[in-house]
Amino acid sequence: MSDGTPADLFFDAAIGLLQRVREEEAEAIAAAGTLLADTVAAGGRLFAFGAGHSSLAAQDVVYRAGGLALMNLLAVPGVVGIDVTPATLGSALERVDGLASAVLDNSPLRAGDALVIVSLSGRNALPVEMAVSARALGVRVVGVTSVAYASRTTSRHSSGTFLKDHCDVVLDSKIAVGDAELTLDTIPAPFAPASTVVTTALMQAVVATTAATLADRGIEPPLLRSGNVDGGHEWNRRVMREYGDRIYYRH
């Protein structure tokens, strides 16, 4: 590791990755934003899914001040977040064949909806099967993943494919295999992951693009306001009343 404090070097690494995705994924971000805007305009619903720490980026766009009220979290018990005990159970469930199909069969997802699937490696059975099964239902899929894993690891899905192989739009987070940005001679393992920083930024960039695209078409984007500003609760009640049939986190 070169000169500079570990904190400085981590910020440098994160900023470098953000610059890369800003420049190299601009076209994909625009395509994903257009896909979500098309879905909203056509009366469809929006869903986001991620397993383990990948769920953090999915949760960041659900019921969020400044975010789209129509974005719903597709929850898989024991997989979304690390609140399950033991935490390792979530990682194990990601590798279970058939789980995604069971979840979708019992979810509100239907043809005409859009699903954003966040998976850093994109190699486990759950995100791959989720994408395959969702598209079979007529759902359009946006994948947020590190494409590098497809060339440096093997798939854990029976098809031998990765999440990126089953998406309408793929956003490449550029995160290196192993998700750790720093090394030190005195520490035996690489450390300081940046995937959450980058993936969350990608998700928010897509949501921003969606909102602006809807506005360009003369459609008021169904955005939420902060409940901590005057009038915020009243605004949100109006939005949720108007779009209540496409919002699932209230029930």
mmCIF file of C-alpha atoms in Angstrom:
data_model
loop_
_atom_site.group_PDB
_atom_site.id
_atom_site.type_symbol
_atom_site.label_atom_id
_atom_site.label_comp_id
_atom_site.label_asym_id
_atom_site.label_seq_id
_atom_site.Cartn_x
_atom_site.Cartn_y
_atom_site.Cartn_z
ATOM 1 C CA MET A 1 0.000 0.000 0.000
ATOM 2 C CA SER A 2 1.431 3.393 -0.985
ATOM 3 C CA ASP A 3 1.819 6.523 1.134
ATOM 4 C CA GLY A 4 -1.246 7.977 2.843
ATOM 5 C CA THR A 5 -3.426 6.952 5.751
ATOM 6 C CA PRO A 6 -5.681 3.922 5.274
ATOM 7 C CA ALA A 7 -8.659 6.296 5.400
ATOM 8 C CA ASP A 8 -7.191 8.466 2.628
ATOM 9 C CA LEU A 9 -6.455 5.421 0.500
ATOM 10 C CA PHE A 10 -9.947 4.040 0.959
ATOM 11 C CA PHE A 11 -11.496 7.358 -0.066
ATOM 12 C CA ASP A 12 -9.190 7.457 -3.092
ATOM 13 C CA ALA A 13 -10.241 3.935 -4.071
ATOM 14 C CA ALA A 14 -13.951 4.653 -3.611
ATOM 15 C CA ILE A 15 -13.742 7.938 -5.525
ATOM 16 C CA GLY A 16 -11.858 6.208 -8.325
ATOM 17 C CA LEU A 17 -14.552 3.537 -8.608
ATOM 18 C CA LEU A 18 -17.300 6.153 -8.576
ATOM 19 C CA GLN A 19 -15.555 8.022 -11.378
ATOM 20 C CA ARG A 20 -15.273 4.807 -13.380
ATOM 21 C CA VAL A 21 -18.942 3.905 -13.090
ATOM 22 C CA ARG A 22 -19.944 7.491 -13.816
ATOM 23 C CA GLU A 23 -18.013 7.441 -17.082
ATOM 24 C CA GLU A 24 -18.223 3.806 -18.158
ATOM 25 C CA GLU A 25 -21.784 2.991 -17.071
ATOM 26 C CA ALA A 26 -23.496 6.205 -18.211
ATOM 27 C CA GLU A 27 -25.255 4.468 -21.082
ATOM 28 C CA ALA A 28 -26.422 1.592 -18.892
ATOM 29 C CA ILE A 29 -27.651 3.986 -16.199
ATOM 30 C CA ALA A 30 -29.667 5.864 -18.805
ATOM 31 C CA ALA A 31 -31.096 2.600 -20.125
ATOM 32 C CA ALA A 32 -32.052 1.401 -16.639
ATOM 33 C CA GLY A 33 -33.669 4.739 -15.798
ATOM 34 C CA THR A 34 -35.636 4.622 -19.035
ATOM 35 C CA LEU A 35 -36.745 1.053 -18.338
ATOM 36 C CA LEU A 36 -38.062 2.013 -14.899
ATOM 37 C CA ALA A 37 -39.725 5.147 -16.265
ATOM 38 C CA ASP A 38 -41.409 3.088 -18.994
ATOM 39 C CA THR A 39 -42.675 0.711 -16.299
ATOM 40 C CA VAL A 40 -44.106 3.511 -14.159
ATOM 41 C CA ALA A 41 -45.714 5.237 -17.132
ATOM 42 C CA ALA A 42 -47.367 1.983 -18.218
ATOM 43 C CA GLY A 43 -48.855 1.361 -14.758
ATOM 44 C CA GLY A 44 -46.331 -1.260 -13.674
ATOM 45 C CA ARG A 45 -44.753 -1.700 -10.272
ATOM 46 C CA LEU A 46 -41.098 -1.442 -9.255
ATOM 47 C CA PHE A 47 -39.243 -3.903 -7.025
ATOM 48 C CA ALA A 48 -35.677 -4.201 -5.758
ATOM 49 C CA PHE A 49 -33.918 -7.251 -4.338
ATOM 50 C CA GLY A 50 -30.531 -7.967 -2.861
ATOM 51 C CA ALA A 51 -29.152 -10.664 -0.574
ATOM 52 C CA GLY A 52 -26.864 -10.073 2.398
ATOM 53 C CA HIS A 53 -24.911 -6.846 2.108
ATOM 54 C CA SER A 54 -26.159 -6.411 -1.461
ATOM 55 C CA SER A 55 -29.546 -5.816 0.127
ATOM 56 C CA LEU A 56 -28.281 -2.552 1.591
ATOM 57 C CA ALA A 57 -28.327 -0.895 -1.839
ATOM 58 C CA ALA A 58 -31.774 -2.327 -2.577
ATOM 59 C CA GLN A 59 -33.163 -1.090 0.737
ATOM 60 C CA ASP A 60 -31.637 2.347 0.159
ATOM 61 C CA VAL A 61 -34.131 3.102 -2.633
ATOM 62 C CA VAL A 62 -37.247 1.864 -0.793
ATOM 63 C CA TYR A 63 -39.446 4.274 1.230
ATOM 64 C CA ARG A 64 -36.741 6.889 0.933
ATOM 65 C CA ALA A 65 -37.023 10.672 1.147
ATOM 66 C CA GLY A 66 -36.200 11.962 -2.327
ATOM 67 C CA GLY A 67 -36.869 8.514 -3.767
ATOM 68 C CA LEU A 68 -39.622 6.929 -5.826
ATOM 69 C CA ALA A 69 -42.616 5.923 -3.734
ATOM 70 C CA LEU A 70 -43.278 3.033 -6.122
ATOM 71 C CA MET A 71 -40.047 1.176 -5.366
ATOM 72 C CA ASN A 72 -40.839 -1.881 -3.254
ATOM 73 C CA LEU A 73 -38.470 -4.298 -1.536
ATOM 74 C CA LEU A 74 -38.773 -7.913 -2.636
ATOM 75 C CA ALA A 75 -37.982 -9.612 0.641
ATOM 76 C CA VAL A 76 -36.712 -13.173 1.030
ATOM 77 C CA PRO A 77 -36.872 -14.268 4.685
ATOM 78 C CA GLY A 78 -33.431 -14.983 6.095
ATOM 79 C CA VAL A 79 -31.665 -13.416 3.123
ATOM 80 C CA VAL A 80 -32.396 -9.685 3.148
ATOM 81 C CA GLY A 81 -29.841 -8.125 5.476
ATOM 82 C CA ILE A 82 -27.772 -9.770 8.189
ATOM 83 C CA ASP A 83 -30.392 -9.725 10.948
ATOM 84 C CA VAL A 84 -30.877 -13.495 10.758
ATOM 85 C CA THR A 85 -29.078 -15.673 13.322
ATOM 86 C CA PRO A 86 -26.646 -17.124 12.550
ATOM 87 C CA ALA A 87 -25.656 -14.520 9.959
ATOM 88 C CA THR A 88 -24.052 -17.277 7.878
ATOM 89 C CA LEU A 89 -27.519 -18.708 7.178
ATOM 90 C CA GLY A 90 -28.176 -15.913 4.703
ATOM 91 C CA SER A 91 -25.117 -16.858 2.671
ATOM 92 C CA ALA A 92 -26.191 -20.492 2.682
ATOM 93 C CA LEU A 93 -29.717 -19.668 1.505
ATOM 94 C CA GLU A 94 -28.301 -17.771 -1.490
ATOM 95 C CA ARG A 95 -27.055 -21.102 -2.817
ATOM 96 C CA VAL A 96 -30.361 -22.995 -2.497
ATOM 97 C CA ASP A 97 -31.948 -24.009 -5.798
ATOM 98 C CA GLY A 98 -35.673 -23.352 -6.020
ATOM 99 C CA LEU A 99 -35.850 -20.626 -3.381
ATOM 100 C CA ALA A 100 -36.227 -17.761 -5.858
ATOM 101 C CA SER A 101 -39.054 -19.484 -7.720
ATOM 102 C CA ALA A 102 -40.908 -20.090 -4.457
ATOM 103 C CA VAL A 103 -40.498 -16.428 -3.504
ATOM 104 C CA LEU A 104 -41.744 -15.138 -6.851
ATOM 105 C CA ASP A 105 -44.704 -17.525 -6.832
ATOM 106 C CA ASN A 106 -45.789 -15.935 -3.555
ATOM 107 C CA SER A 107 -44.978 -12.323 -4.451
ATOM 108 C CA PRO A 108 -47.071 -9.631 -6.156
ATOM 109 C CA LEU A 109 -44.706 -9.510 -9.161
ATOM 110 C CA ARG A 110 -46.492 -9.817 -12.500
ATOM 111 C CA ALA A 111 -45.955 -9.161 -16.192
ATOM 112 C CA GLY A 112 -45.242 -5.499 -16.862
ATOM 113 C CA ASP A 113 -43.370 -4.922 -13.600
ATOM 114 C CA ALA A 114 -39.642 -4.223 -13.232
ATOM 115 C CA LEU A 115 -37.215 -5.846 -10.802
ATOM 116 C CA VAL A 116 -33.751 -4.558 -9.892
ATOM 117 C CA ILE A 117 -31.539 -7.385 -8.641
ATOM 118 C CA VAL A 118 -28.376 -6.450 -6.746
ATOM 119 C CA SER A 119 -25.705 -9.131 -6.410
ATOM 120 C CA LEU A 120 -22.024 -8.335 -6.205
ATOM 121 C CA SER A 121 -20.807 -11.656 -7.575
ATOM 122 C CA GLY A 122 -23.938 -12.631 -9.489
ATOM 123 C CA ARG A 123 -22.805 -16.250 -9.180
ATOM 124 C CA ASN A 124 -25.136 -17.713 -6.563
ATOM 125 C CA ALA A 125 -28.276 -19.674 -7.367
ATOM 126 C CA LEU A 126 -30.671 -17.171 -5.813
ATOM 127 C CA PRO A 127 -30.003 -14.048 -7.931
ATOM 128 C CA VAL A 128 -29.564 -16.074 -11.132
ATOM 129 C CA GLU A 129 -32.787 -17.996 -10.603
ATOM 130 C CA MET A 130 -34.545 -14.789 -9.546
ATOM 131 C CA ALA A 131 -33.663 -13.148 -12.858
ATOM 132 C CA VAL A 132 -34.560 -16.186 -14.959
ATOM 133 C CA SER A 133 -37.888 -16.745 -13.221
ATOM 134 C CA ALA A 134 -38.840 -13.070 -13.222
ATOM 135 C CA ARG A 135 -38.259 -12.708 -16.947
ATOM 136 C CA ALA A 136 -40.299 -15.851 -17.557
ATOM 137 C CA LEU A 137 -43.184 -14.039 -15.829
ATOM 138 C CA GLY A 138 -42.834 -11.070 -18.168
ATOM 139 C CA VAL A 139 -40.964 -8.915 -15.646
ATOM 140 C CA ARG A 140 -38.118 -6.753 -16.939
ATOM 141 C CA VAL A 141 -34.883 -7.136 -14.987
ATOM 142 C CA VAL A 142 -32.060 -4.720 -14.200
ATOM 143 C CA GLY A 143 -28.959 -6.386 -12.752
ATOM 144 C CA VAL A 144 -26.421 -4.548 -10.611
ATOM 145 C CA THR A 145 -23.308 -6.695 -10.319
ATOM 146 C CA SER A 146 -19.546 -6.894 -10.785
ATOM 147 C CA VAL A 147 -19.027 -8.388 -14.213
ATOM 148 C CA ALA A 148 -15.447 -9.328 -13.259
ATOM 149 C CA TYR A 149 -16.750 -12.289 -11.256
ATOM 150 C CA ALA A 150 -18.020 -13.986 -14.410
ATOM 151 C CA SER A 151 -14.500 -14.256 -15.803
ATOM 152 C CA ARG A 152 -12.690 -15.081 -12.562
ATOM 153 C CA THR A 153 -15.083 -17.364 -10.685
ATOM 154 C CA THR A 154 -17.480 -20.194 -11.511
ATOM 155 C CA SER A 155 -21.251 -20.011 -11.294
ATOM 156 C CA ARG A 156 -23.062 -21.720 -8.429
ATOM 157 C CA HIS A 157 -26.241 -22.053 -10.478
ATOM 158 C CA SER A 158 -26.985 -25.317 -12.248
ATOM 159 C CA SER A 159 -27.004 -23.519 -15.625
ATOM 160 C CA GLY A 160 -23.418 -22.331 -15.185
ATOM 161 C CA THR A 161 -24.560 -18.768 -15.894
ATOM 162 C CA PHE A 162 -24.372 -15.514 -13.938
ATOM 163 C CA LEU A 163 -26.885 -12.786 -13.115
ATOM 164 C CA LYS A 164 -25.517 -10.644 -15.933
ATOM 165 C CA ASP A 165 -26.630 -13.275 -18.453
ATOM 166 C CA HIS A 166 -30.328 -12.873 -17.634
ATOM 167 C CA CYS A 167 -30.964 -9.126 -17.500
ATOM 168 C CA ASP A 168 -32.507 -6.533 -19.789
ATOM 169 C CA VAL A 169 -29.945 -4.013 -18.523
ATOM 170 C CA VAL A 170 -26.706 -4.712 -16.619
ATOM 171 C CA LEU A 171 -24.945 -2.146 -14.425
ATOM 172 C CA ASP A 172 -21.321 -3.113 -13.756
ATOM 173 C CA SER A 173 -20.092 -1.905 -10.364
ATOM 174 C CA LYS A 174 -16.442 -2.523 -11.374
ATOM 175 C CA ILE A 175 -15.723 -4.001 -7.931
ATOM 176 C CA ALA A 176 -12.734 -6.358 -7.951
ATOM 177 C CA VAL A 177 -13.240 -9.999 -7.036
ATOM 178 C CA GLY A 178 -13.026 -10.269 -3.246
ATOM 179 C CA ASP A 179 -14.504 -6.813 -2.554
ATOM 180 C CA ALA A 180 -11.571 -5.325 -0.640
ATOM 181 C CA GLU A 181 -9.657 -2.263 -1.767
ATOM 182 C CA LEU A 182 -6.653 -2.110 0.561
ATOM 183 C CA THR A 183 -3.693 -4.285 1.552
ATOM 184 C CA LEU A 184 -0.998 -3.936 4.196
ATOM 185 C CA ASP A 185 2.106 -6.043 4.786
ATOM 186 C CA THR A 186 1.112 -6.292 8.447
ATOM 187 C CA ILE A 187 -2.402 -7.581 7.690
ATOM 188 C CA PRO A 188 -2.755 -11.049 6.109
ATOM 189 C CA ALA A 189 -5.997 -10.356 4.221
ATOM 190 C CA PRO A 190 -7.167 -7.516 1.958
ATOM 191 C CA PHE A 191 -9.646 -5.169 3.644
ATOM 192 C CA ALA A 192 -11.925 -2.119 3.230
ATOM 193 C CA PRO A 193 -14.795 -3.103 0.903
ATOM 194 C CA ALA A 194 -16.307 -0.402 -1.322
ATOM 195 C CA SER A 195 -19.141 -2.301 -2.983
ATOM 196 C CA THR A 196 -21.887 -0.701 -0.874
ATOM 197 C CA VAL A 197 -20.656 2.820 -1.639
ATOM 198 C CA VAL A 198 -20.524 2.194 -5.370
ATOM 199 C CA THR A 199 -23.647 0.081 -5.731
ATOM 200 C CA THR A 200 -25.746 2.502 -3.697
ATOM 201 C CA ALA A 201 -24.533 5.356 -5.895
ATOM 202 C CA LEU A 202 -25.483 3.388 -9.012
ATOM 203 C CA MET A 203 -28.954 2.730 -7.632
ATOM 204 C CA GLN A 204 -29.529 6.377 -6.765
ATOM 205 C CA ALA A 205 -28.245 7.455 -10.181
ATOM 206 C CA VAL A 206 -30.822 5.179 -11.806
ATOM 207 C CA VAL A 207 -33.634 6.513 -9.605
ATOM 208 C CA ALA A 208 -32.627 10.091 -10.417
ATOM 209 C CA THR A 209 -32.648 9.245 -14.109
ATOM 210 C CA THR A 210 -36.073 7.639 -13.774
ATOM 211 C CA ALA A 211 -37.547 10.703 -12.087
ATOM 212 C CA ALA A 212 -36.105 13.097 -14.661
ATOM 213 C CA THR A 213 -37.240 10.884 -17.553
ATOM 214 C CA LEU A 214 -40.805 10.830 -16.238
ATOM 215 C CA ALA A 215 -40.770 14.614 -15.809
ATOM 216 C CA ASP A 216 -39.512 15.036 -19.386
ATOM 217 C CA ARG A 217 -42.586 13.095 -20.515
ATOM 218 C CA GLY A 218 -44.928 15.354 -18.576
ATOM 219 C CA ILE A 219 -45.505 12.811 -15.804
ATOM 220 C CA GLU A 220 -44.981 13.961 -12.219
ATOM 221 C CA PRO A 221 -42.600 11.422 -10.687
ATOM 222 C CA PRO A 222 -44.125 9.925 -7.516
ATOM 223 C CA LEU A 223 -41.412 11.085 -5.135
ATOM 224 C CA LEU A 224 -41.415 11.012 -1.348
ATOM 225 C CA ARG A 225 -40.402 13.944 0.825
ATOM 226 C CA SER A 226 -38.680 13.828 4.175
ATOM 227 C CA GLY A 227 -41.043 13.518 7.109
ATOM 228 C CA ASN A 228 -38.683 15.824 8.995
ATOM 229 C CA VAL A 229 -39.534 18.901 6.925
ATOM 230 C CA ASP A 230 -42.746 20.880 7.226
ATOM 231 C CA GLY A 231 -45.441 19.477 4.971
ATOM 232 C CA GLY A 232 -43.554 16.261 4.331
ATOM 233 C CA HIS A 233 -46.099 13.927 5.894
ATOM 234 C CA GLU A 234 -48.965 15.593 4.046
ATOM 235 C CA TRP A 235 -47.102 15.288 0.755
ATOM 236 C CA ASN A 236 -46.336 11.627 1.335
ATOM 237 C CA ARG A 237 -49.919 10.818 2.290
ATOM 238 C CA ARG A 238 -51.081 12.298 -1.009
ATOM 239 C CA VAL A 239 -48.553 10.302 -3.019
ATOM 240 C CA MET A 240 -49.330 7.075 -1.198
ATOM 241 C CA ARG A 241 -53.060 7.615 -1.600
ATOM 242 C CA GLU A 242 -52.672 8.238 -5.319
ATOM 243 C CA TYR A 243 -50.370 5.259 -5.911
ATOM 244 C CA GLY A 244 -51.494 3.012 -3.070
ATOM 245 C CA ASP A 245 -52.292 0.078 -5.366
ATOM 246 C CA ARG A 246 -48.629 -0.059 -6.447
ATOM 247 C CA ILE A 247 -47.032 0.328 -2.994
ATOM 248 C CA TYR A 248 -46.554 -2.794 -0.862
ATOM 249 C CA TYR A 249 -44.404 -1.710 2.065
ATOM 250 C CA ARG A 250 -47.417 -0.134 3.777
ATOM 251 C CA HIS A 251 -49.251 -3.414 4.285
#
